[in-house]
Each structure stands twice: as C-alpha cells, then as structure tokens.
Amino acid sequence: MSAGIDLENVCCDFGTFRAVDNANVSIRPGEFFSFLGPSGCGKTTILRMVSGFIEPTEGTIRIGGKDVKGTRPNQRPTALIFQNLALFPLMPIWENIAFGLEVRGVDKATRRRKAEELLKLVDLPGAADKMVSQLSGGQKQRVAIARALAVEPQVMLLDEPLSALDLKLRQHMRAELRAIQKRTGVTFIYITHDQGEALAMSDRVGVMSQGRIQQIADPKDIYNNPVNGFVASFVGENNIFTGTVGAVSNGMAAFETPEGSFRARIAPEAQGKAVKLYVRPEHTLLSDRAGENSIPVTVTEVAFEGAFISVHARTEKGMILSAEIRNDGLATVPDLGTRLHASFDPARAALLPDANVRS
Amino acid sequence: MQDLLRRYGPGLTFMMGLLVAFWLLMLVIVPNITLFEQSFRPYLPVTEIGGPRDTYSLNNYLKVFDGKVEKSFLGHVFTIPVHVYTFSLTIFYSMLVTVICFLMAYPLAYYLAKIVNPKSLPTLLLLLFIPLWVSEVLRAFAWWIILAFKGPLNALLQGIGLIEDPIRWTNMGYAGVVIGLVYTYVLFMLFPVYNAIQSLDSNQIEAAEDLGAPWWKIHWRIVLPHAKPGIASGSVMVFMLSAGSLLVPSILGSTTSQWFTQTIDQWFKDALDWNTASAYAFLLLLVCTLFVTLAMWVFRVKLSDIAK
Ligand SMILES: Nc1ncnc2c1ncn2[C@@H]1O[C@H](COP(=O)(O)OP(=O)(O)O)[C@@H](O)[C@H]1O
Ligand SMILES: [Mg+2]
C-alpha cells in the first residue's frame, strides 16, 4: 500500500519568518521523490508538516487524497526517519523495530517474528537481541528503516538519512534504499542537500531555495534543463556570463557580454527577465580554431582526474572558464600557457533568470 | 590532584587537603564514631562512667522492642512495640511522601524540560527556587498558618463551597506532616527528574509518536525508563530527608502523629539518655539504608546511575 501526497499552496511561518513559501507539489503513489536544497531552505519543515509535527500556516496537505489537517502524527499513515535516527537506546534492536506493533497491540511472538523478518529485509539478520550502542552507523541506519517499515506506512519520510555515514557506506546505502523502496512499493519522500544523492536515487526531484520550490522534474531534466540560475548552480558547475539579451528568435537569443556576444537558448518564461548565461564545463570545448560562440583563452591550470581532464583557462578580460575534457584515451592534455579558443554549442548554453525568491 | 598542584602550588594544595581532611575527620567522622561508640554503652550516672557496669552491649538497640501497645489494622487486632510502630509509620509515610513528590514533580519536570519555551525557563526555575531561600522553619510555620482551623485553606474551601465546616487539618493524624514534608522536599525530586528528562533527545519522543504511540505509552516506554536514574536519586533523597526530618513533624504534627525522629529527640532531650538516642539514630540510618538498597534492587537501579 502506498499513498500519494499533495501539497497545495502550503506555507509555514515561524513568527514573522516564512520557512516554506507557497509549496505546490503532487507526489505520486510509489514514487521516490527528493527535496534537494541547501541547509536551512525549509526541507525539514516540509517533512515535519507532512508527518504532522507542524501544522502549515496556510494551504492544504493531502495524504492519499485525504486532507490531514488536525491529524496528529500518530494518526497519519506516514513514518519519519529522523536525521539522527532517534533509535531507542534502552530497548534491544528487535523491540525498537517492533515498537510500532507493540503500540498497535500486536502480541509478543508475532512482534518478534515480524522484527526478524524486517531485519532480514534490511540485510541485518542476527542483530535482534543486540543493543543500539553495539551497532555501527550503517547498521543503525538499517534498523531505523526497519522500524519505520514495521508499521507498514503508506509514505516513508527520510530526513537526510545518510548524512552521518562515510562516503563509501553512503553510496552503498543509496542503492540499498532504492532497492528497499522498489521492493516495498512505498512512497518515499527523501530529503538531502547532496545533489548526487538526489539525482542518483529519485524518480523526481524538487529543488528548493529559501523556502520556495524552484523546480520539480526528473533528475535528467533538473540537470539538463534547469529553470533558473539557482538550480543550474546547485546541481552542477557552470561558467556564468553576465550581459544583456539582444534579438530573440525561435527560442534562441543573442547575448551581449563584456567577453563578446554569444547565442544561446532562452525559455519563453525567461524572456523579458534579467538573465545570465550558463554553460557547463563539460560543454565548454577547447580548440585551436575560432568559431561560433568562441573566445580566445590562455590555459592556466590543468588537473588530470582520470576519467576526465579539468582545465582552467583565462579570457582576455581575466575571467576564468573551466572546461572538462573526457579522457577517451586519445585526448591530449593541453600545456599550461597554451593559447586556445573556448567555445560552446548554442543549444547547450542557457540564458536563465536568478532564483525564484521573495521580492 | 595533579591539576591542583600545578595551578596553586604545593603550599596552597597542602592547605586545601588539610582543610578537607579536617572537615571530614572532625565534623563528620569523629562525631559519628563517638555517637556510634556511645550507642553500645549504658546510660549511667557520671560517677559510674568507666566503672564496672560500663560495658558494651546491644541493650540500647533492643529497647525499641519494649512497651507493647495494642493496635488494629484492617480489622486485625495485634500488639506491637510502640517504637517499632512509630518506626513503621515513619517509613510508610516517608514512602507516601516520596510517591506524592514523584507524582507532583514528574509532570512539572516534563513540562519544564520538554514543553516550556526555553526563553521563559530561567524565570520559572527562579520562581521554584525562591521558596528555598526562606528558612525551613518559616516555611513549616507558614503551612501551620495555612492549615489552621480558621486559616486561609479552610476559608478558601468553604468559599468555593467544597466543604461546609472547617477541617482540623493539623489534627488529622499524619496529614499535616505529609503536606509539610511534600512541600519541603518536592524540589529534591523535581531537579533530578528534570535533569534526567532534559537529557532525553526530543526526537525519541517524536519518533515514538510518529510510530503511533499514544501519550501514556510514550511516557511509559520512552520517558520514564530514560528518567529512571533521576527518579531514583530524587526518591532516595526525598525518602531519606523525610524519614530524618524533625522540624516538620514537630511543627505540623498532630496529637496522633509521632515521627521516629521525635522519639530520638525525646531520648536526647527529655530523657537525657544520649546512649539510647544514638542507638535509635543508627537504627534509623541502618534500616533506611537497607530499605533504599532493597528498593533499588527491586527497581533495578544501579548505584552508579544515581551518582550521575
Ligand atoms: N521551530 C522553529 N522556529 C523558528 N525557526 C525555525 C524552526 N524550525 C526551523 N526554523 C527555520 O526555518 C528555516 C528552515 O529550516 P529547516 O526546514 O530545518 O531547513 P533544512 O531542513 O532545509 O535545513 C531555517 O532558517 C530555520 O532556522
Ligand atoms: Mg534539515
């Protein structure tokens, strides 16, 4: 069983401070949905509103189509995994996992059996009688997931659950979480400030900044077609040019910058707004010949990263551009001080307005 | 110790050590040892002290079993040595005081630790502390006034129509004593429990609620077990202080309430028999300690938890 979640014009104020501003999103049953944004942008607040610990100041939250206004957390079909896990240190693992069942009056033998089953599901058999303090970070993580799954929630809410783990374990747990979600079919709402995590795991991502949802799209679109400068910068690197828009035709615009004039894509929504030009380093090409959208540069820094070569080059006006050359085995590493031309395909460069923030 | 030496030099450190040793030895150990030694010797006229009749025995301790009185409890009539009777009631009512203190302190401690806005917390704690600045004697007398036959409590209860005629609070067995002791010692329960609850991660409470637990289950399974060491240390303090209190029973006691400390006091002051008085005092200490140890064993509390 899984349920969809709808937020309609949801706002949340703390005193005069608006932590979440007019959030609208419709999360489908069984979807893995991530909220991605920097620390303090209101992600946790959204999660706490869905789980029922905070009531929205305005707007409606629906779980499985039902308005949950006034419903306490213990009455909602959601299970929250806390950022610090909040396992119960005085209970053995199996009682931790079975706590939700104990509350529901399930008898002890069934609870124990269910706990063992869930431990198997999260790949931690044999830990039933251990205490929380005897487990490692990753194991605690799994127990927290098992404890949440035990109550058979229709929606799982995860608040940066991997942030306390080391890199290797984090990558392993990503795959694990995704697999558990697929296996159980429960709707997952996942919160993270790590763009790699959000892009790798999610069906769709909602990027947030300063209490506002900036863009909701699948990971590919978030990366390839960011709607504004904030999204573009938060989910990847960019070379950014400031300037003014000239003639627009067919979704392409001329853009006058101190570095020269370029052509790039412009979305209909962005037309008429103040925009900047965003080009990803991997779309910034270096060659010895000038061409369309090209500027003369001097190589100032070269880093060989293995799979790719990262190059920094300075324009005549002193701006530093970064370019990534894929290492296909034949690629030549440019020498420091080489004079080259940096260029980019107009279709892969976008003119984007700044973030959508309160005026 | 190393720290002290480095910070204050050998001279000052030596002085400090000496003072602490003096305090321990002269103000704690010596008086107690003296009383302890006295408690095994008979009460004799001055001329006979050190004489042939001045020998060690347990006679002073065995005096609690003298003087049988007839009592009835739940329809059973039985005879019991009067001092044992006083002693049992003292233990029983001290337990009652402890339980009442806990029932009052726990909700308040939870409220202070988890619900109240942290900004107003210092004000609230100060309000709780202010009564402690007033001498215990004055506080007991204040209650004596409040509980008086024509006092404010009766006036209030009559005013709101809860009772028709005034009640003689201070003549209702142990009622006055229990009220006075609860008032005097409730903070000794409140602060350890508050500290214990305060150290509980609020996320655990929320996690329990999120998993569907009703409020009482959250307290029973999460908050209470976490606060157990604090509750235990508060209970030990309130129980020991209550059983050892002399002032409150003397001021707020009724004609039918006798506290064991009052019996000890009578041996000291009325009978001038310091030997028996000492024996009784050590008896109280011993039995209370045993009782607390037993209670800690029953509730599975370790001594090291309490010391925290
Ligand atoms: N209980 C609260 N009272 C006042 N301000 C709060 C409270 N909770 C969160 N905030 C503020 O709301 C903003 C968003 O917080 P949060 O949702 O926790 O961000 P995130 O989880 O994205 O890091 C922050 O600026 C934070 O300081
Ligand atoms: Mg957060």
XYZ file of C-alpha atoms and ligand atoms in Angstrom:
695
model
C 0.000 0.000 0.000
C 1.276 3.399 -0.831
C -0.318 6.790 -0.984
C 0.288 9.979 -2.892
C 0.927 13.300 -1.203
C -0.371 16.626 -2.395
C 0.778 19.959 -1.116
C -1.410 22.862 -2.185
C -0.191 26.407 -1.553
C 1.458 25.247 1.659
C 3.154 27.950 3.724
C 4.795 27.705 7.111
C 5.713 30.679 9.273
C 7.874 30.758 12.395
C 6.902 34.087 13.891
C 7.483 36.582 11.104
C 9.892 34.276 9.264
C 8.406 32.320 6.380
C 10.242 28.975 6.292
C 8.169 27.439 3.499
C 6.563 29.669 0.926
C 3.676 28.509 -1.230
C 4.775 24.943 -1.898
C 2.811 23.087 -4.554
C 3.709 19.540 -5.416
C 1.905 16.362 -6.192
C 3.839 13.230 -5.284
C 2.574 10.059 -6.881
C 1.924 6.797 -5.002
C 5.026 4.621 -5.032
C 7.259 7.428 -6.222
C 10.747 8.130 -4.894
C 10.654 11.892 -4.537
C 13.527 14.005 -3.241
C 13.629 17.515 -1.908
C 17.042 18.942 -2.661
C 18.354 22.218 -1.342
C 20.968 23.871 0.812
C 20.769 23.723 4.583
C 18.065 25.983 6.020
C 15.914 26.139 2.883
C 12.906 24.543 4.584
C 13.210 20.859 3.673
C 12.831 19.527 7.193
C 9.926 21.875 7.761
C 8.080 20.376 4.782
C 8.717 16.873 6.099
C 7.526 17.789 9.585
C 4.359 19.231 8.132
C 3.674 16.036 6.196
C 4.333 13.872 9.251
C 2.154 16.113 11.415
C 4.574 17.647 13.903
C 3.905 21.127 12.496
C 0.642 22.417 11.070
C 1.020 24.524 7.926
C 0.200 28.180 8.454
C -1.651 28.158 5.142
C -2.552 25.638 2.492
C -3.638 22.026 2.384
C -1.780 18.753 2.697
C -3.443 15.634 1.382
C -2.220 12.105 2.027
C -3.875 9.533 -0.217
C -6.359 12.206 -1.239
C -7.490 12.946 2.329
C -6.916 16.340 3.932
C -4.861 15.628 7.063
C -5.422 18.972 8.780
C -5.546 18.500 12.556
C -4.433 14.846 12.430
C -1.684 14.026 14.951
C 1.492 12.229 13.799
C 0.377 9.024 15.494
C -2.761 9.014 13.331
C -1.047 9.511 9.976
C -0.010 6.697 7.624
C 3.493 8.135 7.428
C 6.745 7.061 9.043
C 9.555 9.529 9.553
C 13.211 8.614 9.684
C 14.950 11.291 11.703
C 18.210 12.901 10.725
C 19.783 11.486 13.916
C 17.709 8.264 13.606
C 16.311 8.591 17.165
C 16.528 4.881 17.924
C 15.536 3.912 21.466
C 18.828 3.107 23.216
C 17.237 1.327 26.177
C 15.492 -1.299 24.061
C 17.110 -4.169 22.187
C 17.019 -3.941 18.408
C 14.008 -6.160 17.954
C 11.906 -4.117 20.385
C 12.976 -0.970 18.590
C 11.735 -2.396 15.326
C 8.556 -3.805 16.855
C 7.716 -0.657 18.822
C 5.098 0.430 16.300
C 3.497 -3.021 16.507
C 3.600 -3.025 20.300
C 1.696 0.246 20.222
C -0.884 -1.386 17.985
C -1.398 -4.217 20.465
C 0.265 -6.998 18.451
C 1.240 -9.964 20.662
C 4.844 -10.582 21.579
C 5.508 -13.682 19.481
C 4.193 -12.025 16.330
C 6.189 -8.890 17.097
C 9.360 -10.868 17.445
C 8.731 -12.772 14.205
C 7.955 -9.559 12.336
C 11.091 -7.906 13.668
C 13.222 -10.814 12.479
C 11.626 -10.661 9.039
C 12.334 -6.954 8.764
C 15.905 -7.441 9.904
C 16.297 -9.864 7.044
C 14.759 -7.360 4.649
C 17.292 -4.702 5.609
C 20.081 -7.260 5.457
C 20.873 -7.365 9.164
C 19.896 -10.845 10.351
C 21.019 -11.919 13.801
C 21.022 -8.467 15.311
C 17.666 -8.846 17.077
C 18.989 -9.079 20.619
C 21.801 -6.576 20.341
C 21.571 -3.116 21.838
C 21.635 0.030 19.721
C 25.045 1.029 21.054
C 26.580 -2.191 19.721
C 25.790 -1.342 16.105
C 27.785 0.653 13.579
C 26.427 3.733 11.830
C 25.254 1.860 8.766
C 23.621 -0.852 10.849
C 21.743 1.721 12.927
C 20.588 3.222 9.673
C 19.096 -0.091 8.641
C 17.407 -0.561 11.995
C 15.801 2.863 11.647
C 14.488 1.878 8.230
C 13.191 -1.438 9.551
C 11.495 0.293 12.471
C 9.731 2.650 10.100
C 8.735 -0.143 7.718
C 7.312 -2.228 10.569
C 4.208 -0.080 10.842
C 3.590 -0.597 7.109
C 3.426 3.102 6.339
C 1.984 4.321 3.078
C 4.599 7.017 2.950
C 8.167 6.992 4.241
C 9.735 10.314 5.055
C 13.529 10.380 5.245
C 15.395 13.396 6.576
C 18.981 13.311 5.291
C 19.305 9.728 6.490
C 22.748 9.138 5.019
C 24.438 12.357 6.051
C 26.134 10.806 9.078
C 27.723 7.947 7.130
C 31.093 7.880 5.435
C 31.312 8.178 1.679
C 31.619 4.521 0.804
C 28.778 3.402 3.047
C 26.680 6.274 1.787
C 26.997 5.084 -1.772
C 26.176 1.542 -0.757
C 23.131 2.660 1.249
C 21.869 4.714 -1.691
C 21.481 1.598 -3.753
C 20.086 -0.277 -0.753
C 17.435 2.350 -0.045
C 16.415 2.438 -3.654
C 16.103 -1.357 -3.670
C 14.030 -1.373 -0.481
C 11.756 1.245 -1.968
C 11.277 -0.801 -5.129
C 10.671 -3.973 -3.124
C 8.084 -2.448 -0.806
C 6.483 -0.052 -3.277
C 6.052 2.544 -0.536
C 6.127 6.216 -1.473
C 9.448 7.705 -0.358
C 9.965 11.374 0.304
C 13.656 11.873 0.674
C 15.455 14.973 1.847
C 19.038 15.786 1.065
C 21.424 18.610 0.421
C 23.617 16.278 -1.655
C 22.776 16.717 -5.323
C 24.484 13.470 -6.320
C 22.277 11.547 -3.902
C 19.090 13.202 -5.128
C 19.887 12.712 -8.801
C 21.032 9.116 -8.419
C 18.110 7.825 -6.371
C 14.989 9.735 -7.248
C 12.179 9.414 -9.725
C 11.681 13.138 -9.389
C 13.466 15.905 -7.564
C 12.153 19.154 -6.132
C 14.910 21.726 -5.822
C 14.359 24.270 -3.045
C 15.868 27.576 -2.100
C 14.859 29.922 0.715
C 11.548 28.223 1.359
C 10.488 28.061 -2.282
C 10.366 25.110 -4.604
C 12.328 26.212 -7.654
C 11.804 23.286 -9.980
C 10.221 19.873 -9.943
C 11.420 17.477 -12.601
C 13.127 14.154 -13.151
C 16.868 14.109 -12.439
C 17.836 14.334 -16.097
C 15.742 17.441 -16.656
C 16.943 19.047 -13.462
C 20.500 18.740 -14.697
C 19.993 19.361 -18.412
C 17.197 21.910 -18.315
C 17.394 23.881 -15.082
C 14.748 26.591 -14.973
C 16.889 29.164 -13.245
C 20.384 30.052 -12.165
C 19.936 28.647 -8.684
C 19.035 25.180 -9.938
C 21.779 25.253 -12.538
C 24.394 26.177 -9.928
C 23.145 23.879 -7.202
C 23.142 20.721 -9.303
C 26.412 21.227 -11.112
C 29.227 23.503 -12.208
C 28.798 26.356 -14.648
C 30.649 29.071 -16.479
C 28.464 32.102 -15.921
C 28.425 35.223 -18.098
C 26.528 38.406 -17.306
C 25.191 40.587 -20.065
C 22.101 41.770 -21.895
C 19.706 39.937 -24.180
C 19.540 41.042 -27.803
C 17.295 39.724 -30.542
C 15.285 36.591 -29.744
C 14.035 34.158 -32.344
C 12.945 30.530 -32.190
C 13.964 30.126 -28.573
C 17.469 31.379 -29.285
C 18.747 34.750 -28.183
C 21.773 36.909 -28.847
C 23.555 37.788 -25.615
C 25.954 40.692 -25.316
C 28.640 40.268 -22.638
C 31.915 42.047 -21.895
C 33.613 38.868 -23.176
C 31.884 39.070 -26.535
C 28.492 38.247 -27.970
C 27.067 34.762 -27.875
C 23.993 32.881 -28.915
C 22.149 30.630 -26.502
C 18.796 29.037 -25.677
C 16.199 31.054 -23.841
C 12.996 29.610 -22.424
C 9.761 31.549 -23.069
C 9.374 32.115 -19.290
C 12.794 33.707 -19.097
C 12.143 36.219 -21.855
C 11.917 39.775 -20.565
C 13.654 38.921 -17.268
C 17.203 39.694 -16.229
C 19.199 36.605 -17.222
C 22.717 35.231 -17.168
C 24.359 32.763 -19.472
C 25.153 29.318 -18.017
C 27.467 26.840 -19.729
C 28.512 23.538 -18.127
C 32.269 22.802 -18.105
C 31.707 19.555 -19.991
C 30.026 21.567 -22.767
C 32.855 24.055 -22.918
C 35.163 22.940 -25.720
C 38.759 23.951 -26.276
C 40.249 24.051 -29.765
C 42.938 25.917 -31.694
C 40.439 27.466 -34.125
C 37.909 30.218 -33.541
C 34.278 29.556 -34.410
C 30.730 30.310 -33.276
C 30.399 31.328 -29.593
C 34.134 31.234 -29.090
C 36.550 33.312 -27.032
C 40.328 33.292 -27.001
C 41.758 31.957 -23.736
C 45.056 31.013 -22.097
C 45.349 27.746 -20.166
C 46.185 28.478 -16.513
C 45.577 25.204 -14.733
C 45.314 21.586 -15.753
C 44.229 18.759 -13.478
C 44.238 15.185 -14.689
C 41.356 13.468 -12.891
C 41.480 10.111 -14.601
C 38.146 9.821 -16.351
C 38.371 13.448 -17.417
C 40.771 16.325 -17.571
C 39.796 19.530 -15.860
C 41.181 22.689 -17.445
C 41.018 26.286 -16.234
C 41.598 28.956 -18.826
C 41.657 32.756 -18.588
C 39.939 35.016 -21.093
C 41.466 38.263 -22.265
C 39.231 40.155 -19.831
C 40.519 37.994 -16.974
C 37.513 35.710 -16.438
C 38.373 32.108 -15.565
C 36.498 29.471 -17.546
C 36.530 25.824 -16.631
C 36.324 23.061 -19.164
C 36.222 19.315 -18.840
C 37.717 17.085 -21.490
C 36.548 13.495 -21.435
C 39.513 11.153 -21.356
C 38.782 8.726 -24.205
C 42.398 7.632 -24.302
C 43.263 9.857 -27.249
C 42.597 13.217 -25.658
C 45.621 15.474 -25.479
C 46.356 17.313 -22.237
C 46.935 20.984 -23.080
C 50.111 22.584 -21.730
C 49.983 25.499 -19.314
C 50.081 28.836 -21.127
C 48.735 27.443 -24.382
C 46.530 29.882 -26.273
C 43.272 28.245 -27.328
C 39.690 29.107 -28.183
C 36.916 28.169 -25.809
C 33.548 27.629 -27.452
C 30.190 26.080 -26.797
C 27.207 24.841 -28.760
C 24.349 27.399 -28.508
C 21.897 24.552 -27.884
C 23.830 23.571 -24.785
C 24.067 27.002 -23.275
C 21.088 28.515 -21.477
C 20.045 32.003 -20.541
C 18.497 31.699 -17.087
C 16.957 34.134 -14.632
C 18.084 34.132 -10.995
C 16.358 32.100 -8.304
C 12.680 32.489 -7.620
C 12.728 34.293 -4.286
C 10.532 36.596 -2.293
C 10.777 40.147 -3.541
C 45.210 16.481 42.319
C 47.926 16.997 39.702
C 45.823 19.829 38.381
C 45.551 21.459 41.793
C 49.283 21.213 42.320
C 50.070 22.806 39.012
C 47.554 25.569 39.459
C 48.028 26.545 43.104
C 51.477 25.256 44.032
C 52.319 22.842 46.866
C 51.605 25.229 49.773
C 48.042 26.050 48.903
C 47.325 22.498 47.799
C 48.534 21.206 51.128
C 46.305 23.699 52.951
C 43.309 22.632 50.922
C 43.998 18.991 51.575
C 44.345 19.699 55.257
C 41.076 21.617 55.418
C 39.163 18.906 53.606
C 40.698 16.293 55.900
C 39.759 18.383 58.939
C 36.222 18.789 57.722
C 35.828 15.093 57.052
C 37.523 13.942 60.218
C 36.396 16.436 62.849
C 32.958 17.329 61.534
C 31.813 14.047 60.020
C 33.786 11.038 61.180
C 34.633 11.850 64.782
C 31.130 12.898 65.932
C 29.592 9.901 64.253
C 32.146 7.488 65.651
C 31.623 8.961 69.120
C 27.870 8.521 68.909
C 28.319 5.063 67.459
C 30.544 4.071 70.366
C 28.171 5.645 72.881
C 25.230 3.750 71.463
C 26.613 0.468 72.799
C 27.176 1.744 76.324
C 24.543 2.041 79.058
C 23.207 5.361 80.318
C 24.897 5.774 83.734
C 25.310 8.447 86.380
C 28.541 10.371 85.835
C 30.257 8.673 88.771
C 29.777 5.225 87.292
C 31.105 6.059 83.803
C 34.162 3.926 83.258
C 33.130 1.733 86.191
C 32.341 -1.968 86.182
C 28.786 -1.509 84.828
C 30.065 0.484 81.812
C 30.265 -2.390 79.324
C 29.375 -2.754 75.663
C 26.032 -4.375 74.825
C 23.128 -4.199 72.361
C 20.705 -3.283 75.143
C 20.120 0.239 73.837
C 19.156 -1.113 70.430
C 16.848 -3.713 71.911
C 14.870 -1.007 73.717
C 12.790 -0.473 70.550
C 11.063 -3.740 71.382
C 9.936 -2.554 74.846
C 6.479 -1.267 75.684
C 3.881 -3.180 73.699
C 0.692 -1.424 72.619
C -2.480 -2.797 71.093
C -3.295 -1.624 67.561
C -5.722 -2.694 64.905
C -5.208 -2.716 61.168
C -7.858 -3.740 58.664
C -9.874 -5.308 61.450
C -6.884 -7.294 62.806
C -6.041 -6.546 66.387
C -2.427 -7.115 67.361
C 0.152 -5.939 69.865
C 3.289 -4.237 68.705
C 6.167 -2.490 70.488
C 5.308 1.207 70.418
C 8.650 2.313 68.959
C 8.511 -0.292 66.225
C 5.039 1.000 65.477
C 6.283 4.593 65.235
C 9.178 3.406 63.129
C 6.941 1.539 60.663
C 4.624 4.518 60.297
C 7.613 6.793 59.725
C 8.839 4.547 56.923
C 5.351 4.202 55.477
C 4.588 7.913 55.472
C 8.055 8.731 54.130
C 7.271 6.405 51.248
C 3.942 8.124 50.778
C 5.682 11.499 50.733
C 8.142 10.149 48.147
C 5.349 8.877 45.931
C 3.370 12.115 46.187
C 6.517 14.116 45.438
C 7.127 11.989 42.359
C 3.550 12.342 41.133
C 3.801 16.105 41.507
C 7.337 16.513 40.216
C 7.195 14.292 37.130
C 4.615 16.237 35.114
C 6.195 19.517 36.126
C 9.683 18.256 35.256
C 8.452 17.028 31.886
C 6.755 20.340 31.246
C 9.875 22.308 32.151
C 12.209 20.055 30.217
C 10.273 19.460 27.022
C 7.316 21.763 26.598
C 8.074 25.161 28.031
C 9.632 27.797 25.790
C 13.368 27.813 26.662
C 13.232 31.584 26.941
C 10.921 31.575 29.953
C 12.678 28.634 31.619
C 15.079 30.678 33.822
C 12.146 32.698 35.198
C 10.211 29.554 36.027
C 13.199 27.901 37.708
C 13.775 31.050 39.734
C 10.151 31.025 40.872
C 10.643 27.444 42.010
C 13.834 28.317 43.854
C 12.585 31.351 45.770
C 10.809 29.310 48.485
C 14.132 27.570 49.136
C 15.649 30.885 50.225
C 13.213 31.058 53.122
C 14.199 29.095 56.199
C 12.656 25.684 56.621
C 11.244 26.747 59.991
C 9.410 29.672 58.478
C 8.051 27.523 55.701
C 6.744 24.952 58.138
C 5.100 27.688 60.195
C 3.624 29.152 57.038
C 1.889 25.845 56.439
C 0.830 25.740 60.043
C -0.941 29.036 59.438
C -2.389 27.910 56.125
C -3.739 24.717 57.665
C -5.062 26.400 60.802
C -8.684 25.811 61.791
C -9.637 29.374 60.883
C -6.869 29.661 58.288
C -6.872 30.509 54.595
C -7.186 26.928 53.280
C -10.417 26.284 55.123
C -11.667 29.736 54.175
C -10.907 29.035 50.525
C -12.525 25.593 50.503
C -15.599 26.982 52.249
C -15.602 29.957 49.923
C -15.813 27.805 46.782
C -18.361 25.606 48.528
C -16.286 22.432 48.602
C -16.737 21.934 52.346
C -19.442 23.055 54.785
C -17.493 23.189 58.038
C -13.806 23.915 58.548
C -11.477 20.910 58.856
C -8.903 20.449 61.609
C -6.030 19.665 59.233
C -3.360 19.603 61.898
C -5.347 17.177 63.951
C -5.840 14.549 61.269
C -3.133 12.023 62.078
C -0.244 12.441 59.681
C -1.963 14.752 57.173
C -0.131 17.878 58.327
C 3.211 16.122 58.413
C 2.778 14.669 54.930
C 1.699 18.018 53.478
C 4.617 19.761 55.139
C 7.180 17.194 54.049
C 5.930 17.155 50.475
C 6.160 20.916 50.330
C 9.615 20.974 51.876
C 11.187 18.232 49.769
C 9.367 18.210 46.427
C 12.145 20.191 44.759
C 14.641 17.485 45.699
C 12.563 15.262 43.452
C 11.936 17.861 40.778
C 15.506 18.751 39.880
C 16.983 15.264 39.376
C 13.929 14.236 37.366
C 14.085 17.454 35.356
C 17.766 16.868 34.614
C 17.119 13.316 33.537
C 14.221 14.196 31.247
C 16.075 17.141 29.849
C 18.857 14.887 28.629
C 16.384 12.826 26.602
C 16.610 13.534 22.876
C 13.257 15.079 21.886
C 13.460 13.219 18.606
C 12.905 9.982 20.519
C 9.617 11.296 21.847
C 8.630 12.382 18.369
C 9.774 9.093 16.867
C 7.571 7.202 19.305
C 4.625 9.410 18.487
C 5.298 9.034 14.779
C 5.196 5.256 15.188
C 1.702 5.644 16.586
C 2.259 5.679 20.338
C -0.364 7.436 22.470
C 0.980 9.876 25.067
C 0.910 7.454 28.008
C 2.798 4.841 26.033
C 5.479 7.397 25.163
C 5.916 8.127 28.858
C 5.818 4.508 29.917
C 8.242 3.167 27.317
C 10.496 6.122 26.492
C 10.490 8.952 29.015
C 10.152 7.026 32.290
C 12.866 4.443 31.532
C 15.203 7.221 30.479
C 14.427 9.244 33.614
C 14.751 6.249 35.958
C 18.141 7.200 37.420
C 16.880 10.723 38.100
C 13.704 9.400 39.675
C 15.744 7.013 41.795
C 18.100 9.663 43.081
C 15.199 12.030 43.758
C 13.323 9.298 45.593
C 16.308 8.366 47.730
C 16.810 11.991 48.702
C 13.166 12.700 49.471
C 12.764 9.438 51.387
C 15.894 9.870 53.488
C 15.227 13.543 54.179
C 11.607 12.844 55.120
C 12.418 9.941 57.412
C 15.136 12.057 59.019
C 13.136 15.270 59.313
C 12.464 16.517 62.820
C 11.305 20.040 62.238
C 8.266 19.434 60.053
C 6.784 16.665 62.243
C 7.368 18.799 65.322
C 5.582 21.821 63.907
C 2.882 20.270 61.730
C 2.325 17.030 63.639
C -0.917 16.296 65.427
C -1.536 14.613 68.744
C -1.748 11.273 66.963
C 1.302 11.619 64.743
C 4.651 10.541 66.123
C 7.707 10.574 63.868
C 10.659 8.339 64.747
C 12.994 11.332 64.865
C 10.752 12.793 67.549
C 11.291 9.645 69.578
C 15.051 10.026 69.150
C 14.733 13.668 70.113
C 12.888 12.710 73.267
C 15.640 10.299 74.254
C 18.182 13.082 73.760
C 16.356 15.995 75.325
C 13.693 14.676 77.682
C 15.336 11.508 78.961
C 18.834 12.957 78.504
C 19.827 9.393 77.565
C 22.256 10.062 74.712
C 23.224 6.427 74.530
C 19.781 5.140 73.640
C 19.191 8.162 71.431
C 22.336 7.327 69.469
C 21.302 3.707 69.181
C 17.918 4.775 67.788
C 19.520 7.195 65.363
C 21.802 4.491 63.975
C 18.889 2.122 63.786
C 17.013 4.648 61.645
C 20.033 5.121 59.398
C 20.612 1.399 59.047
C 17.042 0.430 58.278
C 16.529 3.318 55.867
C 19.711 2.375 54.021
C 18.643 -1.249 53.823
C 15.226 -0.173 52.665
C 16.625 2.061 49.923
C 19.006 -0.684 48.804
C 16.118 -3.101 48.591
C 14.005 -0.627 46.637
C 16.869 -0.014 44.226
C 17.263 -3.727 43.707
C 13.543 -4.140 43.054
C 13.544 -1.323 40.508
C 16.874 -2.442 39.013
C 18.670 0.828 39.570
C 22.431 0.796 39.937
C 24.234 2.991 42.423
C 26.400 4.368 39.629
C 23.272 5.595 37.791
C 22.225 7.625 40.798
C 25.612 9.194 41.329
C 25.467 10.718 37.833
N 10.903 25.745 15.289
C 11.456 26.738 14.575
N 11.374 28.007 14.993
C 11.915 29.020 14.281
N 12.562 28.867 13.110
C 12.674 27.626 12.624
C 12.138 26.485 13.336
N 12.407 25.380 12.603
C 13.087 25.792 11.527
N 13.250 27.133 11.520
C 13.905 27.928 10.478
O 13.308 27.616 9.257
C 14.274 27.510 8.238
C 14.174 26.173 7.545
O 14.564 25.165 8.447
P 14.631 23.641 8.041
O 13.321 23.244 7.459
O 15.078 22.891 9.221
O 15.751 23.657 6.930
P 16.521 22.437 6.241
O 15.981 21.161 6.767
O 16.278 22.639 4.788
O 17.955 22.630 6.575
C 15.620 27.740 8.894
O 16.028 29.061 8.619
C 15.361 27.556 10.347
O 16.182 28.404 11.106
Mg 17.068 19.651 7.923
